[in-house]
Tab-separated table of C-alpha atoms in Angstrom:
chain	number	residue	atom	x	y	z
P	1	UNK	CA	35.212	7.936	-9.628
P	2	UNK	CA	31.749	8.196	-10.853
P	3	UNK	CA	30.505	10.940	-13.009
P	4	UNK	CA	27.258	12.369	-13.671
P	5	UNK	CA	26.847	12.689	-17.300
P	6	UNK	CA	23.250	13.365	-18.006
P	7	UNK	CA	20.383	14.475	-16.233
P	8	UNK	CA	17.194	14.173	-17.563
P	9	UNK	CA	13.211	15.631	-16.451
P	10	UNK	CA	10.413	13.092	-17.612
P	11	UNK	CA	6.909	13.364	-16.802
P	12	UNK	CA	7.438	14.240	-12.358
P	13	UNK	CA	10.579	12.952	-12.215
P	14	UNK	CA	14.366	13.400	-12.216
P	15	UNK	CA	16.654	10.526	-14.096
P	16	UNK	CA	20.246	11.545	-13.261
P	17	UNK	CA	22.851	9.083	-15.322
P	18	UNK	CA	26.163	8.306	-13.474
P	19	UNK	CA	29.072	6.785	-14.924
P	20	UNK	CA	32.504	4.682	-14.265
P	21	UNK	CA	33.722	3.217	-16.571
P	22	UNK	CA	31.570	0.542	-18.375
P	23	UNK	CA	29.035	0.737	-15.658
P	24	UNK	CA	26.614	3.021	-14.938
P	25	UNK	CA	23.436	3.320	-13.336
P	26	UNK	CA	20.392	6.456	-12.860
P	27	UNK	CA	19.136	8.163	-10.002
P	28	UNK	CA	15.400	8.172	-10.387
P	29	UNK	CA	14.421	11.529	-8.052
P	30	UNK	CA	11.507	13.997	-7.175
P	31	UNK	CA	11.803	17.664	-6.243
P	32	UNK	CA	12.901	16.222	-2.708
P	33	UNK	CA	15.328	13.887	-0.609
P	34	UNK	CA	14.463	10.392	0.255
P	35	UNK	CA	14.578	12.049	3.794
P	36	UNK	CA	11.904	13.888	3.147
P	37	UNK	CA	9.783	12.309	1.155
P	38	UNK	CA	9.922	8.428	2.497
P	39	UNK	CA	11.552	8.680	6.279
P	40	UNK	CA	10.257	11.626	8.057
P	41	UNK	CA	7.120	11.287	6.547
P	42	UNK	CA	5.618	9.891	3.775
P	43	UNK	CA	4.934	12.339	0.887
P	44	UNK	CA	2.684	9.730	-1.347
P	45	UNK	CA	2.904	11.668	-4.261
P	46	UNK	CA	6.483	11.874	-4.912
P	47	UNK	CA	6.870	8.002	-3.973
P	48	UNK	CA	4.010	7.086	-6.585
P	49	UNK	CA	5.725	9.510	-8.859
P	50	UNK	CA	9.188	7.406	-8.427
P	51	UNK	CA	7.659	3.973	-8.498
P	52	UNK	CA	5.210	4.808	-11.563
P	53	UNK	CA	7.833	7.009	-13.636
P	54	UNK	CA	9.046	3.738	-16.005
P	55	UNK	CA	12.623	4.666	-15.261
P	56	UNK	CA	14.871	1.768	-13.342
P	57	UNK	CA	17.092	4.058	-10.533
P	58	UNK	CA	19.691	2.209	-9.023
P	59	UNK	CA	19.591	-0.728	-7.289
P	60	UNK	CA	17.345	-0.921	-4.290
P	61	UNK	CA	16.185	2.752	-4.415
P	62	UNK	CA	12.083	1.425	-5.755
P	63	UNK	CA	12.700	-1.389	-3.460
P	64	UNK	CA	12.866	0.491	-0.467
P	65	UNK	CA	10.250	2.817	-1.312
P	66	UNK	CA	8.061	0.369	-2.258
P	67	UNK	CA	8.540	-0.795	1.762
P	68	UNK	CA	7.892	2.442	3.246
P	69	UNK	CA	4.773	3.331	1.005
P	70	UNK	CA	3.585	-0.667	2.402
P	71	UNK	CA	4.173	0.271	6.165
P	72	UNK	CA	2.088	3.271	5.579
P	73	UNK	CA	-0.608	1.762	4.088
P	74	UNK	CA	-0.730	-0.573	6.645
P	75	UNK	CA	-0.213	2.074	9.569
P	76	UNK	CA	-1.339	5.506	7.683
P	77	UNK	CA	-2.626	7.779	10.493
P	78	UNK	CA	0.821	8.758	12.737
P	79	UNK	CA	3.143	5.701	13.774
P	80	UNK	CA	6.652	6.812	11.941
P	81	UNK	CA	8.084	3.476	13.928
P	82	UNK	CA	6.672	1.185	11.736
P	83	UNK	CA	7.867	2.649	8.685
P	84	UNK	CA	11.403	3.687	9.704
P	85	UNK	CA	11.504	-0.060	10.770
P	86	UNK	CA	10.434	-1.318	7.928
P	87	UNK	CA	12.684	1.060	5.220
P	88	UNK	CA	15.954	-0.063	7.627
P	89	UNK	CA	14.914	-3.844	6.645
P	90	UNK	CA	14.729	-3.350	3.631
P	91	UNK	CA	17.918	-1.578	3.570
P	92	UNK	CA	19.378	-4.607	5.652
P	93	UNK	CA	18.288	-7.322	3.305
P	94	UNK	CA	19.770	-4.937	-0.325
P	95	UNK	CA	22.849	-5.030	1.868
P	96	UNK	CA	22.709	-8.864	2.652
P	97	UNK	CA	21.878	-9.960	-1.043
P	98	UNK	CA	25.057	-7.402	-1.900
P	99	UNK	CA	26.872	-9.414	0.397
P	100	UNK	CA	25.742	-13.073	-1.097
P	101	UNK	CA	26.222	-11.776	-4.897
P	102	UNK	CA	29.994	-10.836	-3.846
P	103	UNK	CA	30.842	-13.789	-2.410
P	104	UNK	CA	29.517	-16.018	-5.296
P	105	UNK	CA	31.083	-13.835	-7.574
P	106	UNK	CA	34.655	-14.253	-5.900
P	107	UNK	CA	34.009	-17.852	-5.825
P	108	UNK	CA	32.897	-17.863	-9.274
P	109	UNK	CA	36.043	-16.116	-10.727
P	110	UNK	CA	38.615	-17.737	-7.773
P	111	UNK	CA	39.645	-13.901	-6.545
P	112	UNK	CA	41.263	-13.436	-3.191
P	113	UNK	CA	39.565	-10.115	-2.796
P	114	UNK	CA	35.918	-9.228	-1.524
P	115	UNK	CA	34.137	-6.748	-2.821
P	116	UNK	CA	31.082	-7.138	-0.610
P	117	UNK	CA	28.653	-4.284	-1.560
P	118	UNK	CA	30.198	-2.721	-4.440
P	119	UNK	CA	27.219	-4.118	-6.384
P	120	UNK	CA	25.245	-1.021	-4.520
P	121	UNK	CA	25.822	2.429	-5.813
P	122	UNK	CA	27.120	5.531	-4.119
P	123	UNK	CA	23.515	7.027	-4.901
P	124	UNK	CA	22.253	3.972	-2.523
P	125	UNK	CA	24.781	4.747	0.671
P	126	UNK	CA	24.858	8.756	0.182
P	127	UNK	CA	20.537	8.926	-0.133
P	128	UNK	CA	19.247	6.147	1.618
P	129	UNK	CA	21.981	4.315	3.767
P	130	UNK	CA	23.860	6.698	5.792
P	131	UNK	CA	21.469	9.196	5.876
P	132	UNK	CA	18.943	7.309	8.226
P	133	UNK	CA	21.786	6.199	10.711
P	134	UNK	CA	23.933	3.183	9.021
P	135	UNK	CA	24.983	0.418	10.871
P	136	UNK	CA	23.635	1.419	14.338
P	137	UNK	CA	20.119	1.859	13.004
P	138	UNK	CA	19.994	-1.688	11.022
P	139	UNK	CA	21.318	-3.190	14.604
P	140	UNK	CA	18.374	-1.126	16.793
P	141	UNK	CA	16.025	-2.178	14.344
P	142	UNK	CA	13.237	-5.189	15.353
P	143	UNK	CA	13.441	-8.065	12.651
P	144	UNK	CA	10.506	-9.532	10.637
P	145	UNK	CA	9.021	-11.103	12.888
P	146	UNK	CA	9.280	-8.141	15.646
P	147	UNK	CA	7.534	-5.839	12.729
P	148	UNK	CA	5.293	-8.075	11.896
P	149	UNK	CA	3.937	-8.235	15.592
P	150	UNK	CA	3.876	-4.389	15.939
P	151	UNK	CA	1.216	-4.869	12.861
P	152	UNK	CA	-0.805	-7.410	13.992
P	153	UNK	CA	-3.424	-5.178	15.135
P	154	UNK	CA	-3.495	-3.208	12.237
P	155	UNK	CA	-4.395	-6.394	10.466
P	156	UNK	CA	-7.904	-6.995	12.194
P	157	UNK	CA	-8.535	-3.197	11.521
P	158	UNK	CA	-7.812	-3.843	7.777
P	159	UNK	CA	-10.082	-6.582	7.244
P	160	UNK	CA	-13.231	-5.110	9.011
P	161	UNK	CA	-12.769	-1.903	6.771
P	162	UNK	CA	-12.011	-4.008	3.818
P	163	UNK	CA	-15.073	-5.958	4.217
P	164	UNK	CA	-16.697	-2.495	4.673
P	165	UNK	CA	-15.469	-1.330	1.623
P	166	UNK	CA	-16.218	-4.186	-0.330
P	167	UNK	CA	-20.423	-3.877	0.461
P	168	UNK	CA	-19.917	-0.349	-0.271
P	169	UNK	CA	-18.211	-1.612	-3.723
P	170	UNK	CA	-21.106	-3.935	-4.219
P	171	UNK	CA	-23.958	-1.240	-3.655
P	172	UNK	CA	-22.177	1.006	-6.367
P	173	UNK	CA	-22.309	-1.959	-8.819
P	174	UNK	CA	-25.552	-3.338	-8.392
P	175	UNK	CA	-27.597	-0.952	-6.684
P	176	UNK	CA	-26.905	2.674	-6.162
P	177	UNK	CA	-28.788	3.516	-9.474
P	178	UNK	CA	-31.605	1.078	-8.850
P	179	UNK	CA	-35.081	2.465	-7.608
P	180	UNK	CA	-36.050	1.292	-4.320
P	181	UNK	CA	-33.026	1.115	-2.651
P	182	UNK	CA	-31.365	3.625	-0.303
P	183	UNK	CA	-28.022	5.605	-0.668
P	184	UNK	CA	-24.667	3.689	0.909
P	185	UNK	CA	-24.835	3.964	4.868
P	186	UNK	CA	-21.849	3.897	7.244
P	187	UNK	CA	-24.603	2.390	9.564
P	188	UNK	CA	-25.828	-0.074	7.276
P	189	UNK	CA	-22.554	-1.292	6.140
P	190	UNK	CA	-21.452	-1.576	9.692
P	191	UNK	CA	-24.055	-3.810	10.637
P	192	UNK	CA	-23.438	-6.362	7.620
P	193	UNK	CA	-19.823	-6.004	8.635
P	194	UNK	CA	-20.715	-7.914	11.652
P	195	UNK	CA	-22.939	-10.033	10.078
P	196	UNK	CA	-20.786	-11.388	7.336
P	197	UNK	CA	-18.012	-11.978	9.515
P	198	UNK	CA	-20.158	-14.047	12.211
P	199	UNK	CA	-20.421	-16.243	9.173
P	200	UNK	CA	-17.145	-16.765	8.133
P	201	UNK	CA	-16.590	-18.015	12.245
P	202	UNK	CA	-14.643	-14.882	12.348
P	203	UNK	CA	-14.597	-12.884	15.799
P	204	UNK	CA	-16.878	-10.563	14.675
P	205	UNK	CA	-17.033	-6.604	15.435
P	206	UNK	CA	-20.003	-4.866	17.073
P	207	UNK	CA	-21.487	-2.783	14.361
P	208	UNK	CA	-21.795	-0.025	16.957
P	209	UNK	CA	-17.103	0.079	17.165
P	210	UNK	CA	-16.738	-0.753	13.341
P	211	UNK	CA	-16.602	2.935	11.977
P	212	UNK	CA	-14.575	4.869	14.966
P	213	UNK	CA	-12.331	2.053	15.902
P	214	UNK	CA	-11.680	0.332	12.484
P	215	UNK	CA	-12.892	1.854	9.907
P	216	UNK	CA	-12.086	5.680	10.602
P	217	UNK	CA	-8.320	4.439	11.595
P	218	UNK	CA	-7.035	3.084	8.431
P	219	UNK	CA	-9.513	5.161	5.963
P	220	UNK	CA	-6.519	7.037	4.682
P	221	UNK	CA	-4.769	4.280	2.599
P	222	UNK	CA	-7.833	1.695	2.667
P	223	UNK	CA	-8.128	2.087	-1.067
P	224	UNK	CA	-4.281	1.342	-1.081
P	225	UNK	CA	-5.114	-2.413	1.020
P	226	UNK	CA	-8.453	-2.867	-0.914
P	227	UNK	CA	-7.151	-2.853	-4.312
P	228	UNK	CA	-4.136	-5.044	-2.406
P	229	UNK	CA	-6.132	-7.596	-1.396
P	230	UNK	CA	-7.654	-7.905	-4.890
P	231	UNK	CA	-4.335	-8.944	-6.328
P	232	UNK	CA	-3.026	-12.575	-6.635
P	233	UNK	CA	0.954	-13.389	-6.758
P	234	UNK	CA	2.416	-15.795	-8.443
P	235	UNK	CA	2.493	-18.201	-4.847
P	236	UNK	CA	-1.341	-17.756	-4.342
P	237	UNK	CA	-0.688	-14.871	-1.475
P	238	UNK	CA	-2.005	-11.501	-1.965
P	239	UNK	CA	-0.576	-8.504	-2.464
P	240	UNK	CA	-1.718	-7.085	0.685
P	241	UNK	CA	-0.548	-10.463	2.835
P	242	UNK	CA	3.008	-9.824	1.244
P	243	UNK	CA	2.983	-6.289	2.169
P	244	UNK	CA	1.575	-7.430	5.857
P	245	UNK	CA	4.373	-9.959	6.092
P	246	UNK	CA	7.347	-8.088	4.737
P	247	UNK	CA	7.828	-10.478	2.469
P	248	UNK	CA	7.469	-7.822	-0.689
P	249	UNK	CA	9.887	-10.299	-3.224
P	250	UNK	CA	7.524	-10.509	-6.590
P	251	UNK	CA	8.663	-11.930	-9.418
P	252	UNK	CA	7.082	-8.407	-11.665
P	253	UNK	CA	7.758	-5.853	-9.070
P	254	UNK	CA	6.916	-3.222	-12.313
P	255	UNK	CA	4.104	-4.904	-13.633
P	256	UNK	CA	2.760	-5.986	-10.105
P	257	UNK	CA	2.983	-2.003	-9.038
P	258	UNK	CA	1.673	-0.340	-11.792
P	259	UNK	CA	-1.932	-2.913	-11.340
P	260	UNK	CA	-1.862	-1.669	-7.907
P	261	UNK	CA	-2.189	1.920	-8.247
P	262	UNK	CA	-4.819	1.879	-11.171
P	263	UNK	CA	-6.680	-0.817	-9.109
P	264	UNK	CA	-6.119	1.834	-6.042
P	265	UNK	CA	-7.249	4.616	-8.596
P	266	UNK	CA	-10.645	2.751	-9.325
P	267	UNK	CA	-11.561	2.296	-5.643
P	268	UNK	CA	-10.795	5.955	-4.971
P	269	UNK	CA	-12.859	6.804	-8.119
P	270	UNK	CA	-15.818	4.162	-7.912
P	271	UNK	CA	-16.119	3.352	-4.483
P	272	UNK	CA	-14.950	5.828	-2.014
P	273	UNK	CA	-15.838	8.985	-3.636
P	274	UNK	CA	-19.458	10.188	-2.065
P	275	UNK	CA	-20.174	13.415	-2.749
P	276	UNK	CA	-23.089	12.716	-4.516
P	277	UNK	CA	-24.233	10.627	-1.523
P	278	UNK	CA	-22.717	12.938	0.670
P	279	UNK	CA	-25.660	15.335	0.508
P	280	UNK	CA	-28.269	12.574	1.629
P	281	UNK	CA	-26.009	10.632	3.852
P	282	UNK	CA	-27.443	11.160	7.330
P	283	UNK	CA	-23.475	11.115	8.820
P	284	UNK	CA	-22.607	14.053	6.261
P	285	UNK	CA	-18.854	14.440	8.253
P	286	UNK	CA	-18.312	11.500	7.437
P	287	UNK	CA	-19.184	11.068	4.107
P	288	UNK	CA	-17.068	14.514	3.368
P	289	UNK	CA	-14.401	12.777	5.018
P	290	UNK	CA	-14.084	10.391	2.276
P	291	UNK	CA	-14.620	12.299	-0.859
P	292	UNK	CA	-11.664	14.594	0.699
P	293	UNK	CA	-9.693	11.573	0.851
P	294	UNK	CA	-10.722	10.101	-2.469
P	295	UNK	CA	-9.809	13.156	-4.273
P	296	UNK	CA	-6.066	13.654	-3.098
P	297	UNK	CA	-5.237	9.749	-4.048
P	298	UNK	CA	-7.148	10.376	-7.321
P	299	UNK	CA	-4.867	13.746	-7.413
P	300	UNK	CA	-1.824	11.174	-6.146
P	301	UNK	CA	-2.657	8.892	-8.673
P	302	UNK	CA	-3.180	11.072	-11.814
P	303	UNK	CA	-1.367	9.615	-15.313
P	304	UNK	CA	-2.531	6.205	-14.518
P	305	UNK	CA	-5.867	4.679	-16.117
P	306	UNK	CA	-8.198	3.021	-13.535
P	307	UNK	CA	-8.180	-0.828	-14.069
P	308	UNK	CA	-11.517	-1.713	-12.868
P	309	UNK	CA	-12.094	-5.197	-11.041
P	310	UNK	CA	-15.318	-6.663	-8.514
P	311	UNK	CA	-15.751	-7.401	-4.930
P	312	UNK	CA	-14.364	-10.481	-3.507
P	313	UNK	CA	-16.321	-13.168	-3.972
P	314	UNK	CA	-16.900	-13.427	0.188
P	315	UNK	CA	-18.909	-9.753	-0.536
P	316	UNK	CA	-20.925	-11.397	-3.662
P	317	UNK	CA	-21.673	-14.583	-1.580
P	318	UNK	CA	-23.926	-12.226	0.719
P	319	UNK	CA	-25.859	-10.090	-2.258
P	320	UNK	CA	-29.125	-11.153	-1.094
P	321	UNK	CA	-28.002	-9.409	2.517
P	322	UNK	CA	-26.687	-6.610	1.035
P	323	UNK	CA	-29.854	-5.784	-1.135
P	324	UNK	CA	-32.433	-6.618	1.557
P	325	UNK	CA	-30.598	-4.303	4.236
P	326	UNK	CA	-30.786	-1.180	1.336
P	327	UNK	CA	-34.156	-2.038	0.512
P	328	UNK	CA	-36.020	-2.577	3.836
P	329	UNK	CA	-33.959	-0.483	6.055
P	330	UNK	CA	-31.791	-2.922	8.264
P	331	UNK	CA	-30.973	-6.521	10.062
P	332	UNK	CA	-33.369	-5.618	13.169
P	333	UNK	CA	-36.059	-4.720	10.487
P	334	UNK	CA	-36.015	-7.786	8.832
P	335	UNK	CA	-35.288	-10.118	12.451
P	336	UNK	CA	-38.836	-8.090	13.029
P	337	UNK	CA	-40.261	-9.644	9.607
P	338	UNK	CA	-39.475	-12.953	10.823
């Protein structure tokens, strides 16, 4: 029988100790449920809260969160499919890895007796197994590959708004307090969009779809996939490809989090937040639109120190664009120079 035998508040966070014995493990928890907070919807708060906190909960509990703040990012507007999916494979491979460690174990000490999941805690069945169906939702459930094809086309979406992002990171570097060049433009950015990814023999977006029907549709978490896409695992993927592919097994899982919210913290900070330009920009909704969403991850994100980092070096390889679009007013302006 496990007992609870200490419960402790740190920072925005729960740590409840259980014992049995000469094991024991916490229960890392917000104000609310996993239910509530990861399944039904995705509260981002109280996940960042549990994954930043600096307190180990029992096994599987960050894992799993981890997957269902990734689905979001990659799907953040409305599709709860995607991340129920994704939390129940996550929950299917803790339960396969049990399985493995039992079976090595029994082989390892010669016992006649399995003890196939025992290595996961009561916390991990009574929050996070049972209550989002069990068995018969892990067999209903797509597999990797199935998931990974429901977010293919969230993928294309990602990279046009990341390349967005990333001119609208360069013009804050270099040139939004240089004279002679205008304030950051949805239009202008869309129309290098286009142009940078003709060059890289990409199929390339017309500038005129970029903001309504790739830009606008992942806006919510694109400082989330930005800062993703800026950090390199040990096996030379990114962040964001091992969040895209399910595949979220990092050798650092602490270390590897932790750089991704105070990368996410900078581009919310640095990047996204307008409202200075917002009262210039001639699409002022849209501009608002931002600096509303930049301040609730900055809000989201608050304890952590920004870790500041540049634009990919695709975005630096077309400066000379990116200046001569701010300073003479657009590509058909300078096709009409030459």
């Amino acid at each position: 029988m496990w007992t609870k035998t200490n419960v402790v508040t740190k920072k925005n966070v729960k740590v409840t100790t259980y014992v049995k014995g000469e094991y024991k493990y916490n229960f890392v928890s917000t104000e609310d449920s996993f239910l509530d907070i990861a399944w039904r919807k995705l509260d981002l708060m109280q996940c960042i809260n549990i994954l930043s906190s600096g307190e180990t909960s029992f096994r599987g509990h960050e894992y799993v969160i981890f997957s269902a703040l990734c689905a979001w990012v990659i799907d953040p507007k409305s599709n709860t499919t995607i991340r129920k999916n994704s939390i129940t494979l996550a929950v299917a491979r803790l339960l396969s890895g049990a399985e493995k460690r039992a079976i090595r174990e029994r082989r390892r000490t010669k016992s006649e007796d399995y003890g196939l999941v025992t290595a996961l805690s009561p916390s991990f069945y009574n929050e996070i197994y049972f209550p989002i169906g069990g068995l018969q939702r892990i067999i209903s459930t797509p597999s990797r590959t199935g998931l990974v094809k429901k977010r293919a086309p969230f993928l294309r979406h990602h990279n046009i708004a990341c390349t967005m992002m990333g001119i609208d990171h360069y013009h804050r570097d270099n040139l939004s307090n240089t004279k002679g060049f205008g304030s950051a433009s949805i239009r202008k950015s869309s129309e290098l969009v286009q142009s940078i990814h003709e060059k890289l023999g990409e199929s390339a977006p017309d500038a005129k779809n970029v903001e309504n029907k790739h830009y606008r549709i992942v806006l919510d978490s694109l400082p989330f996939s930005y800062a993703a896409k800026s950090i390199i695992l040990d096996d030379g993927r990114t962040l964001f490809d091992a969040m895209f592919e399910r595949d979220l097994h990092v050798r650092d899982f602490s270390a590897v989090c932790l750089q991704w919210f105070k990368r996410t913290l900078y581009v919310a900070n640095h990047v996204l937040n307008r409202e200075a330009d917002a009262k210039t920009a001639t699409r002022l909704n849209s501009r608002e639109a931002e600096a509303k969403q930049a301040e609730f991850i900055v809000n989201c994100l608050a304890g952590h120190k920004p870790e500041v980092f540049g634009p990919p070096e695709y975005i630096l390889n077309n400066g000379t664009d990116i200046k001569d679009i701010y300073k003479h007013g657009g590509l058909a302006a300078r096709k009409r120079r030459s």
